[in-house]
C-alpha cells in the first residue's frame, strides 16, 4: 500500500457522471474531471515528539481542487496524491 509523506493524502477518485443534469448522455471526452474521492491513506506529520493534527482520515469522502495532485497507478488501481491543503471539504 502507498504511504504518503509530508502533508499528502492518497485518494481514490470517484468516477465522473456520464449524464448531464438534463439527462443527456455525454461523450467521454466531454465529461468533466471528477472532484470527489475517497481517502485511502493519510501521512502522519511529526515535529520532534509532537504529531500534527490531520483534517481527514482513511475512509472519508472528500471534495478536492479540480487541478490538484499527481495521478498514479499501482497494481492497476488509479490513485491521486494531493496536498492536504488541496482538499476543500469532507462530505
Short mmCIF file of C-alpha atoms in Angstrom, two decimals:
data_model
loop_
_atom_site.label_atom_id
_atom_site.label_comp_id
_atom_site.label_asym_id
_atom_site.label_seq_id
_atom_site.Cartn_x
_atom_site.Cartn_y
_atom_site.Cartn_z
CA UNK A 1 0.00 0.00 0.00
CA UNK A 2 1.06 3.58 -0.58
CA UNK A 3 2.35 5.58 2.37
CA UNK A 4 2.24 9.33 1.68
CA UNK A 5 4.93 11.61 3.09
CA UNK A 6 4.81 15.23 4.21
CA UNK A 7 1.31 16.71 4.20
CA UNK A 8 -0.02 14.47 1.43
CA UNK A 9 -3.19 12.38 1.14
CA UNK A 10 -3.83 9.46 -1.24
CA UNK A 11 -7.30 9.47 -2.83
CA UNK A 12 -9.22 7.02 -4.98
CA UNK A 13 -11.11 9.33 -7.35
CA UNK A 14 -14.84 8.75 -7.93
CA UNK A 15 -15.99 8.13 -11.49
CA UNK A 16 -17.41 11.12 -13.37
CA UNK A 17 -21.09 11.06 -14.24
CA UNK A 18 -21.95 10.09 -17.82
CA UNK A 19 -25.19 12.09 -17.80
CA UNK A 20 -25.78 15.80 -17.62
CA UNK A 21 -28.37 17.33 -15.29
CA UNK A 22 -30.89 17.32 -18.13
CA UNK A 23 -30.39 13.59 -18.77
CA UNK A 24 -28.24 13.92 -21.91
CA UNK A 25 -25.52 11.27 -22.23
CA UNK A 26 -22.07 12.82 -22.58
CA UNK A 27 -19.20 11.51 -24.68
CA UNK A 28 -16.14 10.51 -22.65
CA UNK A 29 -14.12 13.47 -23.96
CA UNK A 30 -16.89 15.93 -22.93
CA UNK A 31 -17.12 14.74 -19.32
CA UNK A 32 -15.67 16.95 -16.63
CA UNK A 33 -12.98 15.61 -14.33
CA UNK A 34 -14.38 14.37 -11.02
CA UNK A 35 -13.54 16.41 -7.92
CA UNK A 36 -14.68 13.87 -5.33
CA UNK A 37 -12.86 10.89 -3.94
CA UNK A 38 -12.33 8.54 -1.02
CA UNK A 39 -9.31 8.88 1.28
CA UNK A 40 -7.13 5.76 1.06
CA UNK A 41 -4.08 6.86 3.08
CA UNK A 42 -3.02 9.88 5.13
CA UNK A 43 0.51 10.91 6.07
CA UNK A 44 1.49 11.41 9.68
CA UNK A 45 3.18 14.74 10.25
CA UNK A 46 5.57 14.84 13.16
CA UNK A 47 7.66 17.68 14.53
CA UNK A 48 10.03 16.29 17.13
CA UNK A 49 7.87 14.35 19.58
CA UNK A 50 4.63 16.07 18.53
CA UNK A 51 2.19 14.78 15.92
CA UNK A 52 0.35 17.44 13.91
CA UNK A 53 -3.45 17.06 13.66
CA UNK A 54 -4.81 15.90 10.30
CA UNK A 55 -8.16 17.14 8.95
CA UNK A 56 -9.13 13.87 7.21
CA UNK A 57 -8.93 10.16 7.98
CA UNK A 58 -8.99 6.98 5.91
CA UNK A 59 -12.45 6.26 4.52
CA UNK A 60 -13.61 9.90 4.36
CA UNK A 61 -15.28 11.12 1.17
CA UNK A 62 -13.81 14.47 0.15
CA UNK A 63 -14.00 17.24 -2.44
CA UNK A 64 -10.66 18.48 -3.78
CA UNK A 65 -9.41 21.20 -6.14
CA UNK A 66 -10.00 20.36 -9.80
CA UNK A 67 -6.37 20.54 -10.96
CA UNK A 68 -4.72 19.32 -7.75
CA UNK A 69 -2.40 16.38 -7.23
CA UNK A 70 -0.44 13.78 -9.14
CA UNK A 71 -2.13 10.79 -10.74
CA UNK A 72 -0.53 7.37 -10.44
CA UNK A 73 -1.46 3.74 -10.92
CA UNK A 74 -0.46 0.92 -8.54
CA UNK A 75 -1.43 -2.69 -9.30
CA UNK A 76 -3.96 -1.50 -11.89
CA UNK A 77 -5.74 0.86 -9.48
CA UNK A 78 -5.64 4.61 -10.17
CA UNK A 79 -4.90 7.00 -7.30
CA UNK A 80 -4.46 10.73 -6.86
CA UNK A 81 -1.90 12.10 -4.38
CA UNK A 82 -2.82 15.61 -3.18
CA UNK A 83 -1.57 18.01 -0.52
CA UNK A 84 -3.88 18.25 2.46
CA UNK A 85 -4.45 21.95 1.67
CA UNK A 86 -5.95 20.97 -1.72
CA UNK A 87 -8.86 19.21 0.00
CA UNK A 88 -11.78 21.63 0.09
CA UNK A 89 -14.37 19.73 2.18
CA UNK A 90 -15.28 16.42 3.78
CA UNK A 91 -18.64 15.02 2.66
#
